[in-house]
Structures are given as C-alpha cells and as structure tokens.
CSV table of C-alpha atoms (C1' of nucleotides) in Angstrom, one decimal:
chain,number,residue,atom,x,y,z
A,157,MET,CA,-24.4,14.1,-3.4
A,158,MET,CA,-21.9,17.2,-3.8
A,159,ARG,CA,-19.2,15.9,-1.1
A,160,LEU,CA,-15.7,18.1,0.3
A,161,ILE,CA,-12.8,15.3,0.4
A,162,ALA,CA,-9.5,16.2,1.6
A,163,HIS,CA,-5.9,14.7,1.4
A,164,LEU,CA,-3.3,15.2,3.8
A,165,ASP,CA,-0.1,14.1,3.0
A,166,MET,CA,2.6,14.8,5.3
A,167,ASP,CA,5.8,16.2,3.6
A,168,ALA,CA,8.6,13.8,2.8
A,169,PHE,CA,7.4,12.6,6.7
A,170,TYR,CA,10.2,10.4,7.5
A,171,ALA,CA,13.1,12.5,6.7
A,172,SER,CA,11.1,15.5,8.8
A,173,VAL,CA,10.7,13.7,11.5
A,174,GLU,CA,14.6,13.3,11.3
A,175,LEU,CA,15.2,16.6,11.4
A,176,LEU,CA,13.4,17.6,13.7
A,177,ARG,CA,16.1,15.2,16.1
A,178,TYR,CA,19.2,16.6,13.9
A,179,PRO,CA,18.1,20.2,13.1
A,180,GLU,CA,21.9,21.2,11.9
A,181,LEU,CA,21.2,18.6,8.7
A,182,ARG,CA,18.3,21.1,7.5
A,183,GLY,CA,19.1,22.0,4.3
A,184,ARG,CA,21.5,19.2,3.4
A,185,VAL,CA,21.4,16.0,0.9
A,186,VAL,CA,19.3,13.3,3.7
A,187,VAL,CA,17.9,10.2,2.7
A,188,ILE,CA,16.3,7.3,5.1
A,189,GLY,CA,16.7,3.5,4.4
A,190,GLY,CA,18.9,0.4,4.9
A,191,GLY,CA,19.3,-1.4,8.6
A,192,ARG,CA,20.0,-0.2,11.7
A,193,ARG,CA,24.2,0.1,11.3
A,194,HIS,CA,24.4,4.0,10.3
A,195,GLN,CA,23.2,5.4,14.1
A,196,PRO,CA,25.6,8.8,13.7
A,197,ASP,CA,28.2,8.2,16.0
A,198,GLU,CA,28.0,10.9,18.8
A,199,ALA,CA,31.1,12.4,21.0
A,200,ILE,CA,31.0,15.5,23.6
A,201,ASP,CA,33.9,17.6,22.9
A,202,PRO,CA,35.5,17.7,26.3
A,203,THR,CA,36.3,21.7,26.0
A,204,ASN,CA,32.8,23.2,25.7
A,205,GLY,CA,30.5,19.8,26.7
A,206,ARG,CA,29.2,19.9,23.3
A,207,VAL,CA,27.7,16.9,21.3
A,208,THR,CA,28.8,16.7,18.1
A,209,ARG,CA,27.9,13.9,15.7
A,210,THR,CA,29.3,12.2,12.8
A,211,PHE,CA,26.6,11.1,10.5
A,212,HIS,CA,27.4,8.4,7.8
A,213,THR,CA,27.5,9.1,4.0
A,214,LEU,CA,26.3,6.8,1.5
A,215,HIS,CA,30.1,6.9,0.3
A,216,GLY,CA,31.0,3.2,0.4
A,217,TYR,CA,27.5,2.0,1.1
A,218,THR,CA,27.6,-1.8,0.1
A,219,GLY,CA,24.0,-3.8,0.6
A,220,ARG,CA,20.5,-4.2,-0.6
A,221,GLY,CA,18.8,-1.3,1.2
A,222,VAL,CA,16.9,0.9,-0.4
A,223,ILE,CA,16.0,4.3,0.6
A,224,THR,CA,12.3,5.2,2.5
A,225,THR,CA,12.6,8.5,2.1
A,226,ALA,CA,14.7,11.5,0.9
A,227,THR,CA,14.7,15.2,1.6
A,228,TYR,CA,13.5,17.5,-1.1
A,229,GLU,CA,17.3,18.7,-1.4
A,230,ALA,CA,18.3,14.8,-2.1
A,231,ARG,CA,15.2,14.6,-4.9
A,232,ALA,CA,16.8,17.2,-6.8
A,233,LEU,CA,20.0,15.5,-7.1
A,234,GLY,CA,17.8,12.1,-8.4
A,235,LEU,CA,17.3,10.6,-4.9
A,236,HIS,CA,14.4,9.1,-4.3
A,237,SER,CA,12.1,6.4,-2.4
A,238,ALA,CA,12.5,2.7,-3.5
A,239,GLN,CA,15.8,3.7,-5.0
A,240,GLY,CA,18.5,0.9,-4.1
A,241,MET,CA,21.0,2.8,-2.5
A,242,MET,CA,24.0,1.3,-4.1
A,243,LYS,CA,22.8,3.2,-6.9
A,244,ALA,CA,21.8,6.5,-5.0
A,245,ALA,CA,25.8,6.2,-3.6
A,246,VAL,CA,26.5,7.3,-7.2
A,247,LEU,CA,24.5,9.3,-7.8
A,248,ALA,CA,25.2,11.7,-4.5
A,249,PRO,CA,28.3,9.5,-2.4
A,250,ASP,CA,28.5,12.6,0.3
A,251,ALA,CA,24.5,11.8,1.0
A,252,ILE,CA,23.9,11.5,4.4
A,253,LEU,CA,22.4,8.1,5.6
A,254,LEU,CA,19.9,7.9,9.0
A,255,PRO,CA,18.0,4.7,9.4
A,256,VAL,CA,14.6,4.3,10.0
A,257,ASP,CA,13.2,5.0,13.3
A,258,PHE,CA,9.6,3.5,12.7
A,259,ASP,CA,8.7,3.9,17.0
A,260,ALA,CA,9.5,8.0,16.1
A,261,TYR,CA,7.9,8.0,13.2
A,262,ARG,CA,4.4,6.6,14.9
A,263,ASN,CA,4.4,8.3,17.5
A,264,TYR,CA,4.3,11.5,15.4
A,265,SER,CA,2.1,9.6,13.0
A,266,ARG,CA,0.1,9.7,15.6
A,267,LEU,CA,0.2,13.3,16.1
A,268,PHE,CA,-0.8,14.5,13.7
A,269,LYS,CA,-4.1,12.5,13.5
A,270,ALA,CA,-4.7,13.0,16.5
A,271,ALA,CA,-4.7,17.5,16.0
A,272,VAL,CA,-6.6,16.6,12.4
A,273,ARG,CA,-9.5,14.5,14.5
A,274,GLU,CA,-10.2,17.3,17.2
A,275,ILE,CA,-11.4,19.4,13.7
A,276,ALA,CA,-12.3,16.6,11.6
A,277,PRO,CA,-13.2,13.6,12.9
A,278,THR,CA,-14.1,11.4,9.6
A,279,ILE,CA,-10.9,10.2,8.8
A,280,GLU,CA,-9.3,7.4,6.9
A,281,ASP,CA,-5.7,5.7,7.0
A,282,ARG,CA,-3.4,5.4,4.4
A,283,GLY,CA,-0.5,4.6,6.0
A,284,ILE,CA,1.5,6.4,9.0
A,285,ASP,CA,1.9,9.6,7.0
A,286,GLU,CA,-1.6,9.7,4.6
A,287,ILE,CA,-5.0,10.6,5.6
A,288,TYR,CA,-8.2,11.2,4.0
A,289,ILE,CA,-10.4,13.6,5.9
A,290,ASP,CA,-14.3,14.0,4.7
A,291,LEU,CA,-15.0,17.5,5.5
A,292,THR,CA,-18.9,17.6,4.3
A,293,ASP,CA,-20.4,17.8,7.7
A,294,VAL,CA,-17.6,19.8,9.1
A,295,VAL,CA,-17.8,22.1,6.2
A,296,GLY,CA,-21.9,22.3,7.2
A,297,PRO,CA,-24.9,23.0,4.6
A,298,GLU,CA,-24.9,24.7,1.5
A,299,PRO,CA,-26.8,28.1,2.4
A,300,PRO,CA,-30.6,28.6,0.7
A,301,SER,CA,-30.3,27.5,-2.4
A,302,ARG,CA,-32.2,29.2,-5.0
A,303,PRO,CA,-33.0,27.3,-8.4
A,304,PRO,CA,-30.2,27.3,-10.5
A,305,TRP,CA,-32.6,28.8,-13.4
A,306,ALA,CA,-33.8,31.6,-10.9
A,307,ALA,CA,-30.0,32.9,-10.4
A,308,GLU,CA,-30.1,35.8,-12.8
A,309,ASP,CA,-32.9,36.8,-15.5
A,310,GLY,CA,-32.1,38.1,-18.4
A,311,ALA,CA,-32.3,42.4,-18.7
A,312,ASN,CA,-35.4,41.6,-20.6
A,313,GLY,CA,-36.7,39.5,-17.9
A,314,VAL,CA,-37.5,36.0,-19.9
A,315,LEU,CA,-36.6,33.7,-17.1
A,316,ASP,CA,-33.7,31.4,-18.6
A,317,MET,CA,-35.1,27.4,-17.9
A,318,THR,CA,-32.0,25.5,-19.2
A,319,PRO,CA,-30.6,24.0,-16.5
A,320,LYS,CA,-27.3,24.2,-15.3
A,321,ILE,CA,-26.3,20.8,-14.2
A,322,ALA,CA,-22.1,21.7,-13.5
A,323,GLU,CA,-22.8,24.2,-11.4
A,324,ALA,CA,-25.2,22.7,-9.3
A,325,ASP,CA,-23.0,20.2,-8.7
A,326,GLU,CA,-20.0,22.5,-7.3
A,327,PRO,CA,-20.0,23.9,-4.0
A,328,SER,CA,-21.4,27.6,-3.4
A,329,ARG,CA,-18.5,30.4,-3.0
A,330,GLU,CA,-19.7,30.3,0.9
A,331,CYS,CA,-18.9,26.7,1.2
A,332,TRP,CA,-15.4,26.7,-0.6
A,333,SER,CA,-14.2,29.6,1.5
A,334,ARG,CA,-15.3,27.7,4.3
A,335,ALA,CA,-13.1,24.6,3.3
A,336,ARG,CA,-10.2,25.9,2.0
A,337,ASP,CA,-10.1,28.2,5.9
A,338,LEU,CA,-10.7,24.2,6.9
A,339,ALA,CA,-7.9,23.6,5.4
A,340,GLY,CA,-5.6,26.1,6.3
A,341,SER,CA,-6.4,25.0,10.1
A,342,LEU,CA,-5.7,21.5,9.7
A,343,LYS,CA,-1.9,22.5,8.4
A,344,ASP,CA,-1.6,24.8,11.3
A,345,ALA,CA,-3.3,21.9,14.0
A,346,VAL,CA,-0.5,19.7,12.0
A,347,ARG,CA,2.1,22.2,12.6
A,348,ALA,CA,1.1,22.8,16.1
A,349,ALA,CA,1.0,19.2,17.0
A,350,THR,CA,4.3,17.9,15.4
A,351,GLY,CA,6.4,20.7,14.4
A,352,LEU,CA,6.3,19.5,10.8
A,353,THR,CA,4.6,20.7,7.4
A,354,CYS,CA,1.7,18.9,5.1
A,355,SER,CA,-0.1,19.6,1.8
A,356,ILE,CA,-3.4,19.1,2.0
A,357,ALA,CA,-5.7,19.2,-1.5
A,358,VAL,CA,-9.7,19.3,-1.3
A,359,ALA,CA,-11.9,18.2,-4.0
A,360,PRO,CA,-15.4,16.2,-4.4
A,361,ASN,CA,-13.4,13.1,-4.3
A,362,LYS,CA,-10.4,10.9,-2.9
A,363,LEU,CA,-9.0,10.2,-6.0
A,364,LEU,CA,-9.1,14.0,-7.2
A,365,ALA,CA,-7.9,14.9,-3.6
A,366,LYS,CA,-5.0,12.8,-3.5
A,367,ILE,CA,-3.9,13.5,-7.4
A,368,ALA,CA,-4.2,17.4,-6.1
A,369,SER,CA,-2.1,17.0,-2.9
A,370,GLU,CA,0.5,16.9,-5.2
A,371,LEU,CA,0.4,19.8,-7.4
A,372,ASP,CA,1.9,22.3,-4.8
A,373,LYS,CA,4.2,20.3,-2.3
A,374,PRO,CA,5.8,20.8,0.4
A,375,ASP,CA,3.7,22.7,2.8
A,376,GLY,CA,0.4,22.5,-0.5
A,377,LEU,CA,-2.9,23.5,-0.2
A,378,THR,CA,-4.9,23.0,-3.1
A,379,MET,CA,-8.4,23.5,-3.6
A,380,LEU,CA,-9.9,21.6,-7.0
A,381,ARG,CA,-13.5,21.6,-8.4
A,382,ALA,CA,-14.9,19.3,-10.7
A,383,SER,CA,-14.8,22.1,-13.5
A,384,ASP,CA,-11.0,22.4,-12.8
A,385,ILE,CA,-10.8,18.7,-14.3
A,386,PRO,CA,-9.7,20.0,-17.7
A,387,ALA,CA,-7.1,22.2,-17.2
A,388,ARG,CA,-5.3,20.6,-14.4
A,389,ILE,CA,-6.0,17.3,-14.1
A,390,TRP,CA,-6.0,16.0,-17.8
A,391,PRO,CA,-2.7,17.8,-18.2
A,392,LEU,CA,-0.7,15.2,-15.7
A,393,PRO,CA,1.0,11.6,-16.6
A,394,ALA,CA,-1.5,9.2,-16.5
A,395,ARG,CA,0.7,7.5,-13.5
A,396,LYS,CA,-0.4,10.2,-11.5
A,397,ILE,CA,-3.5,8.3,-11.0
A,398,ASN,CA,-3.6,5.5,-7.8
A,399,GLY,CA,-3.5,3.0,-9.0
A,400,ILE,CA,-1.8,3.2,-12.7
A,401,GLY,CA,1.5,1.0,-11.6
A,402,PRO,CA,4.5,0.9,-13.6
A,403,LYS,CA,2.8,-1.6,-15.4
A,404,ALA,CA,0.1,0.0,-16.8
A,405,ASN,CA,1.8,2.3,-17.4
A,406,VAL,CA,3.7,1.4,-19.6
A,407,LYS,CA,1.5,-0.8,-21.8
A,408,LEU,CA,-0.8,2.7,-22.0
A,409,ASP,CA,2.2,4.3,-23.3
A,410,GLY,CA,2.6,1.7,-25.6
A,411,LEU,CA,-1.1,2.2,-26.7
A,412,GLY,CA,0.1,6.4,-26.9
A,413,ILE,CA,-1.7,7.0,-23.8
A,414,ARG,CA,0.6,9.4,-21.7
A,415,THR,CA,-1.7,12.2,-19.9
A,416,ILE,CA,-5.1,11.5,-18.0
A,417,GLY,CA,-6.7,13.6,-20.8
A,418,GLU,CA,-5.6,11.3,-23.3
A,419,LEU,CA,-7.1,8.7,-21.3
A,420,ALA,CA,-10.1,10.2,-21.3
A,421,ALA,CA,-10.7,10.6,-24.9
A,422,ALA,CA,-10.1,6.6,-25.1
A,423,ASP,CA,-13.0,4.9,-26.5
A,424,PRO,CA,-14.2,3.0,-23.2
A,425,ALA,CA,-14.6,0.0,-25.1
A,426,TRP,CA,-11.2,0.1,-27.3
A,427,LEU,CA,-9.9,0.6,-23.0
A,428,SER,CA,-12.1,-2.7,-22.3
A,429,GLU,CA,-10.9,-4.5,-24.9
A,430,HIS,CA,-6.8,-3.9,-24.0
A,431,PHE,CA,-7.1,-3.6,-19.7
A,432,GLY,CA,-10.6,-6.1,-19.8
A,433,ALA,CA,-13.7,-5.2,-18.7
A,434,ASN,CA,-13.2,-4.4,-15.3
A,435,TYR,CA,-10.0,-2.1,-15.6
A,436,GLY,CA,-11.1,-1.0,-18.6
A,437,ALA,CA,-14.3,0.6,-17.3
A,438,TRP,CA,-12.6,2.3,-14.1
A,439,LEU,CA,-9.9,3.7,-15.9
A,440,HIS,CA,-12.6,5.3,-18.3
A,441,ALA,CA,-14.7,6.5,-15.2
A,442,VAL,CA,-10.9,8.2,-13.4
A,443,ALA,CA,-9.7,9.5,-16.0
A,444,HIS,CA,-13.1,11.8,-15.9
A,445,GLY,CA,-12.8,12.6,-12.2
A,446,ARG,CA,-14.9,10.1,-10.9
A,447,ASP,CA,-15.0,8.2,-7.7
A,448,GLU,CA,-17.3,7.5,-5.4
A,449,ARG,CA,-15.9,6.0,-2.7
A,450,GLU,CA,-16.7,6.9,1.0
A,451,VAL,CA,-14.1,7.4,3.2
A,452,VAL,CA,-13.6,4.5,5.4
A,453,THR,CA,-13.1,5.4,9.3
A,454,HIS,CA,-12.3,1.8,10.6
A,455,SER,CA,-11.1,-1.5,9.0
A,456,GLU,CA,-9.8,-5.3,10.2
A,457,PRO,CA,-6.4,-6.0,9.2
A,458,LYS,CA,-6.9,-8.8,6.5
A,459,SER,CA,-3.4,-10.6,7.2
A,460,ILE,CA,0.3,-10.2,9.1
A,461,SER,CA,3.2,-11.3,7.7
A,462,ARG,CA,7.0,-10.4,8.2
A,463,GLU,CA,10.0,-11.6,5.8
A,464,LEU,CA,13.6,-10.8,5.2
A,465,THR,CA,15.9,-10.2,2.3
A,466,PHE,CA,18.9,-11.4,3.1
A,467,GLU,CA,22.3,-9.7,3.4
A,468,ARG,CA,23.7,-12.3,0.3
A,469,ASP,CA,22.1,-15.3,-1.3
A,470,LEU,CA,21.2,-18.4,0.9
A,471,HIS,CA,21.5,-21.8,-0.4
A,472,ALA,CA,19.1,-24.3,0.8
A,473,GLN,CA,21.1,-27.4,1.8
A,474,ARG,CA,24.7,-25.3,2.6
A,475,ASP,CA,23.0,-22.4,4.2
A,476,ARG,CA,20.5,-24.9,5.6
A,477,GLU,CA,21.1,-23.6,9.2
A,478,GLU,CA,20.6,-20.2,9.0
A,479,LEU,CA,17.7,-20.4,7.2
A,480,SER,CA,16.5,-22.3,9.1
A,481,ARG,CA,16.7,-20.2,11.9
A,482,ILE,CA,15.2,-16.9,10.1
A,483,PHE,CA,12.6,-18.7,8.9
A,484,THR,CA,11.8,-19.6,12.9
A,485,ASP,CA,12.1,-16.1,13.9
A,486,LEU,CA,10.1,-15.0,11.5
A,487,CYS,CA,7.4,-17.5,12.1
A,488,THR,CA,7.9,-15.9,15.7
A,489,GLY,CA,7.5,-12.9,14.9
A,490,VAL,CA,4.7,-13.0,13.2
A,491,SER,CA,2.8,-15.0,16.1
A,492,GLU,CA,3.9,-12.1,18.1
A,493,ASP,CA,2.6,-9.3,16.5
A,494,LEU,CA,-0.8,-11.4,16.4
A,495,GLN,CA,-1.0,-11.6,19.9
A,496,ARG,CA,-0.2,-8.1,20.7
A,497,LYS,CA,-2.8,-7.0,18.1
A,498,GLY,CA,-5.1,-9.1,19.2
A,499,TYR,CA,-5.6,-11.7,16.4
A,500,ALA,CA,-5.7,-15.3,14.5
A,501,GLY,CA,-5.3,-16.7,11.1
A,502,ARG,CA,-6.4,-19.9,9.6
A,503,THR,CA,-4.2,-19.4,6.1
A,504,ILE,CA,-0.8,-19.7,6.5
A,505,GLY,CA,1.7,-18.5,4.1
A,506,LEU,CA,5.2,-19.0,2.3
A,507,LYS,CA,6.9,-16.6,0.4
A,508,LEU,CA,10.0,-17.4,-1.4
A,509,ARG,CA,12.0,-15.0,-3.4
A,510,TYR,CA,15.1,-16.4,-5.7
A,511,ASP,CA,18.2,-14.9,-6.9
A,512,ASN,CA,16.6,-14.2,-10.1
A,513,PHE,CA,14.0,-12.4,-8.1
A,514,SER,CA,11.2,-14.9,-9.4
A,515,THR,CA,8.5,-15.2,-6.5
A,516,VAL,CA,6.7,-17.9,-5.3
A,517,THR,CA,3.9,-18.5,-2.4
A,518,ARG,CA,2.7,-21.4,-1.2
A,519,ASP,CA,-0.3,-21.4,1.3
A,520,GLN,CA,-2.3,-23.7,3.3
A,521,THR,CA,-5.4,-23.4,5.5
A,522,ILE,CA,-5.5,-24.7,9.2
A,523,ALA,CA,-8.4,-26.3,10.6
A,524,TRP,CA,-8.5,-23.2,13.6
A,525,PRO,CA,-7.6,-19.9,13.9
A,526,THR,CA,-4.4,-19.9,15.8
A,527,GLN,CA,-1.3,-17.3,16.4
A,528,ASP,CA,1.0,-19.8,18.0
A,529,ALA,CA,4.4,-20.5,17.0
A,530,TYR,CA,5.6,-23.4,16.6
A,531,LEU,CA,2.2,-24.0,14.7
A,532,ILE,CA,2.2,-21.6,12.1
A,533,ARG,CA,6.1,-22.9,11.7
A,534,ARG,CA,5.4,-26.5,11.2
A,535,THR,CA,2.2,-25.0,8.7
A,536,ALA,CA,4.6,-22.9,6.6
A,537,GLY,CA,6.6,-25.7,7.0
A,538,GLY,CA,4.7,-28.3,5.6
A,539,CYS,CA,4.3,-25.1,2.6
A,540,LEU,CA,8.0,-25.4,2.0
A,541,LYS,CA,8.2,-28.9,1.3
A,542,ARG,CA,5.9,-27.6,-1.8
A,543,VAL,CA,8.7,-25.4,-3.3
A,544,ALA,CA,11.4,-26.1,-5.6
A,545,LEU,CA,14.9,-25.1,-3.6
A,546,ASP,CA,17.3,-25.9,-6.5
A,547,ARG,CA,18.2,-22.2,-6.5
A,548,ARG,CA,19.4,-19.8,-4.2
A,549,ILE,CA,17.0,-17.9,-2.0
A,550,ARG,CA,17.2,-14.2,-1.6
A,551,LEU,CA,13.8,-13.9,0.9
A,552,LEU,CA,11.8,-15.9,3.1
A,553,GLY,CA,8.6,-14.8,3.8
A,554,VAL,CA,5.9,-15.6,6.2
A,555,ARG,CA,2.6,-14.8,5.9
A,556,VAL,CA,-1.0,-15.2,8.5
A,557,GLY,CA,-4.1,-14.6,6.4
A,558,GLY,CA,-8.0,-15.2,7.5
A,559,LEU,CA,-7.7,-13.2,10.3
A,560,VAL,CA,-10.4,-13.2,13.2
A,561,PRO,CA,-10.2,-11.3,16.2
A,562,SER,CA,-8.4,-13.6,19.0
A,563,ASP,CA,-10.8,-13.1,21.4
A,564,SER,CA,-13.4,-14.8,20.0
A,565,MET,CA,-11.4,-17.8,19.1
A,566,VAL,CA,-12.0,-21.1,20.7
A,567,ALA,CA,-8.9,-22.0,22.5
A,568,ALA,CA,-7.8,-25.2,20.4
A,569,SER,CA,-3.5,-25.2,20.9
A,570,GLY,CA,-2.4,-26.0,24.4
A,571,SER,CA,-3.1,-29.9,24.4
A,572,GLU,CA,-1.3,-30.5,21.4
A,573,ALA,CA,2.6,-32.3,21.9
A,574,ARG,CA,5.2,-30.8,20.9
A,575,GLU,CA,7.4,-32.2,18.7
A,576,PRO,CA,11.5,-31.4,18.2
A,577,THR,CA,10.9,-28.4,15.3
A,578,PRO,CA,10.6,-29.9,12.3
A,579,SER,CA,14.0,-30.5,10.2
A,580,LEU,CA,13.5,-28.3,7.1
A,581,PHE,CA,15.7,-27.5,4.3
A,582,ASP,CA,17.0,-30.7,4.2
B,55,DT,C1',24.3,-0.7,-8.8
B,56,DC,C1',20.0,-5.5,-9.2
B,57,DT,C1',15.0,-3.9,-7.1
B,58,DG,C1',12.8,-3.2,1.4
B,59,DG,C1',9.1,-4.7,4.4
B,60,DG,C1',3.8,-4.3,5.3
B,61,DG,C1',-0.2,-4.2,3.2
B,62,DT,C1',-4.9,-4.6,0.0
B,63,DC,C1',-7.2,-6.0,-3.9
B,64,DC,C1',-8.2,-8.6,-8.1
B,65,DT,C1',-8.5,-13.1,-10.9
B,66,DA,C1',-8.9,-17.3,-12.1
B,67,DG,C1',-9.5,-22.0,-12.3
B,68,DG,C1',-10.7,-26.1,-9.2
B,69,DA,C1',-13.4,-28.7,-5.6
B,70,DC,C1',-17.1,-29.1,-3.6
B,71,DC,C1',-22.2,-28.2,-2.5
B,72,DC,C1',-26.8,-27.3,-3.6
C,280,DT,C1',-24.1,-42.7,-18.8
C,281,DC,C1',-22.0,-36.1,-23.0
C,282,DT,C1',-21.4,-33.0,-19.5
C,283,DG,C1',-26.4,-27.0,-16.2
C,284,DG,C1',-25.6,-23.1,-12.6
C,285,DG,C1',-24.4,-20.7,-8.6
C,286,DG,C1',-22.0,-19.8,-5.0
C,287,DT,C1',-18.1,-19.8,-1.4
C,288,DC,C1',-13.8,-22.1,-0.5
C,289,DC,C1',-9.1,-22.5,-1.5
C,290,DT,C1',-4.8,-21.7,-4.1
C,291,DA,C1',-1.2,-18.7,-6.4
C,292,DG,C1',0.4,-15.3,-8.9
C,293,DG,C1',0.7,-10.5,-9.9
C,294,DA,C1',-0.3,-5.1,-9.5
C,295,DC,C1',-0.8,-1.7,-7.0
C,296,DC,C1',0.5,0.8,-2.4
C,297,DC,C1',2.7,3.6,1.5
DNA sequence: TCTGGGGTCCTAGGACCC
DNA sequence: TCTGGGGTCCTAGGACCC
C-alpha cells in the first residue's frame, strides 16, 4: 500500500526559541546548554529606561556541560550538539552561552504540534522538536487509475503488456502535487503558530522522510519518491540512516562501506555475517529504502528516570553525605515524576558511572508497582550494595521501569513502618 | 578539553514452569 | 540417573536517538 509520510523537524529548535526571546542575538554565534548559571544579566539604562542585557560567553567556561543546540552561525564554526562546552570554548570563546529552558521549549513544542494536528491528525511524537505525519488520508485517494499497461498504446496500436511496477508504486502527479501543497501549508501553520521555521520532507515511509528532511535544512521542503533513491539517497554517508550510530558506522567504514549506496550493494548474507542476522537484514533493507513501520499516534512510557553528573567526581566514603543527599534527591525526583504523570513501576534501577566513564547498572523487581520515594530509595539502596565502590563516581542515576498507570494500582503502601533512611555509601 | 539527561530497543544467559 | 523444548520473567550491558 502506497503511503505518503512526512517528517517535520524544527530548525535548531532550542536556539530558535531563544532567538524569539532575544532578537538582538539573531545572526550571532549562540549555543544553548549547561547549567542554570548563565542567565543573561539585565540592567535598565536610567537615561532612556531601556533594558540592556549582558550575555555570558563560552570564554573561561569550566564544567561538564555539553551543547544542546547551536545556531547555524555557531555550527559554521564547528560547534554542535553533544559537544563538551570546554571544547567549544576553545573553538569559539566569544560564542554566547544561554541556559536551557525546557519549559519554554515544551510550550513551543505543544504549539507547533497542535498547529500540525489541525491539518493532519495522524502524527507520531519523536521528542520535543520532531514528528512524523501520515499524510496518506489527508492527501486523499488516487484519481481513478488506468491500468498501467493501458497508458499509452504504441502508435502502431500494439498494446504493451509489460507491467510497470515501479510506476504503479508511485503516487500520481495529482497526489504528489497535493502532498507538496500540504507540506507547504504545514510549514506556514507552524510558522504562524510559533514564529519558527521547520524542515519537512514527504516520502513513501518514515525512514526516507527522516533522511530527506535534512537535505534542505533549514526551512526546507523536500519531496522524495522511491525512484529518487539512487540519485539522492545512495550518495549519502551510511551514518545518515536513523539506527546507524557511531559504532556501526566505524565498523562499516572498516569494511569499506561509506555510503548508503555501497551498503545497498553489499551482499545481505555478508552483512549478516558481520552484524548478526537481524541487524544485517535490517541494514540491507534500509539501504534500499524499505521501511514498513506505521506512524504510531499513541505510546505509553516504559520507564521514568533521573540522573546527575556531578561537578567533580565523588568518593564513596569521603563524599558519603553529599552522595547520600543526591541519591535521595534523585529518588524523590523520580517519585514526583511518577506521581505527576500517573505511573507506578515494579523495577527499580540504579546507574553508576565511574571516573573512567565505565557504567554499571543494577536493578531489582519488587512484588508490586510503586511510586513511593522511600521504597524507591530503599530498593535502589539495595542495588547500590551490589556494585563496587572502589573508584570515584561521576554520575548517579535512578530509574523505575515496568510502569503501569497508577490508577490501576492496588493500594499497597502506607502501612509499612518508616524506618530511618538507610545509611548508604559506608 | 574528556564525553548531559531523558528515553527506547536489542541481546543474551539463567531461573523457572509446563 | 546424560541432559528436549518452549515460553516468560529477570537482570546486565550496550547501541542508539532526541
């Protein structure tokens, strides 16, 4: 069944929201990230009553923050998301640094999604700044189709009976043109609702739409047919495929495969030998642009977690009190998140990252789902007793999985006596 | 100059049950 | 009293995504 799937991606989302707030920064090198300490200083000029803002720059930044989003001007200097800000400060010390304001971004996220939903209701959330949209039903049915072989009889009147599979698989010119107009309307609606630009691609499936939405960024509109795959998709690096990450990319590179086209040409059996049957078959399929995944309009969370990277690595004994306080705060935070969102879970997990960046996890499943901070703390505390504490620690995390809606929960807690908070890290 | 925080999914072994 | 074979749950780690 032929589908028309769009991928919509907001352009440099967090940074663009900040530029709405601070229009004077438009055109400047700006990065978003780090802690809360980089709020611009505001002063009122007594002579004219105007607000002057002084922004922090990356110059002299110390800490473990990473860039969440960089403006396009910043990207041109080599700054990018997930980059450590210490490193970014070396590349661009004069870059303006703004703190992350998730509440504001969530707000704009709701606005753009609502605007899209007005036009095309079948949307799949892929985080705060992107969505998939199934346009198939919005674009409407194909015009009454002629049998593909009856399209053009030869001048001599001989009927060509060769089935034209490839063409029959493609949308008609009418549908394609309606889909393009629709994508344009979606961009207009998003801009009207938020003042922000986005990039959209329309393609036969999610995989191709996702790749294609990057082709014309920012403020792009890309239409991609299956027949465009060899010319427009195959020359791209394999890493552009959603699901080929850094590790798989290095491995592919070592095997001499750099582009999606080279991946498409690889023998599927050979791919399976190197990557396992599942991933190998998947690599082969996606390189040929095949993807049957539906646009999923509703999903339930599987886990809720909180974690914190410390400003400095902490020692299990010497920093026991601080660790214990952070640990309790994380458990309290997870508990509050569970209650606010209406979930409880049975599997309590602990995550610990050592100073050498190696990470361990421990989890324990309890008899009944909980959202209780104390029970989470006690269970995660038990997990902590099962990990080595002979190295400094840089990150601590707490997770609750196996979620069920809390209104479906049998009330089980409350009768338990509250012991004093167990002593940990000793 | 070491690398955030929130998630999902997959793999693989062992327990346990039928 | 030589060990089959599913199915499901639990646990740990890791890749990947936004």
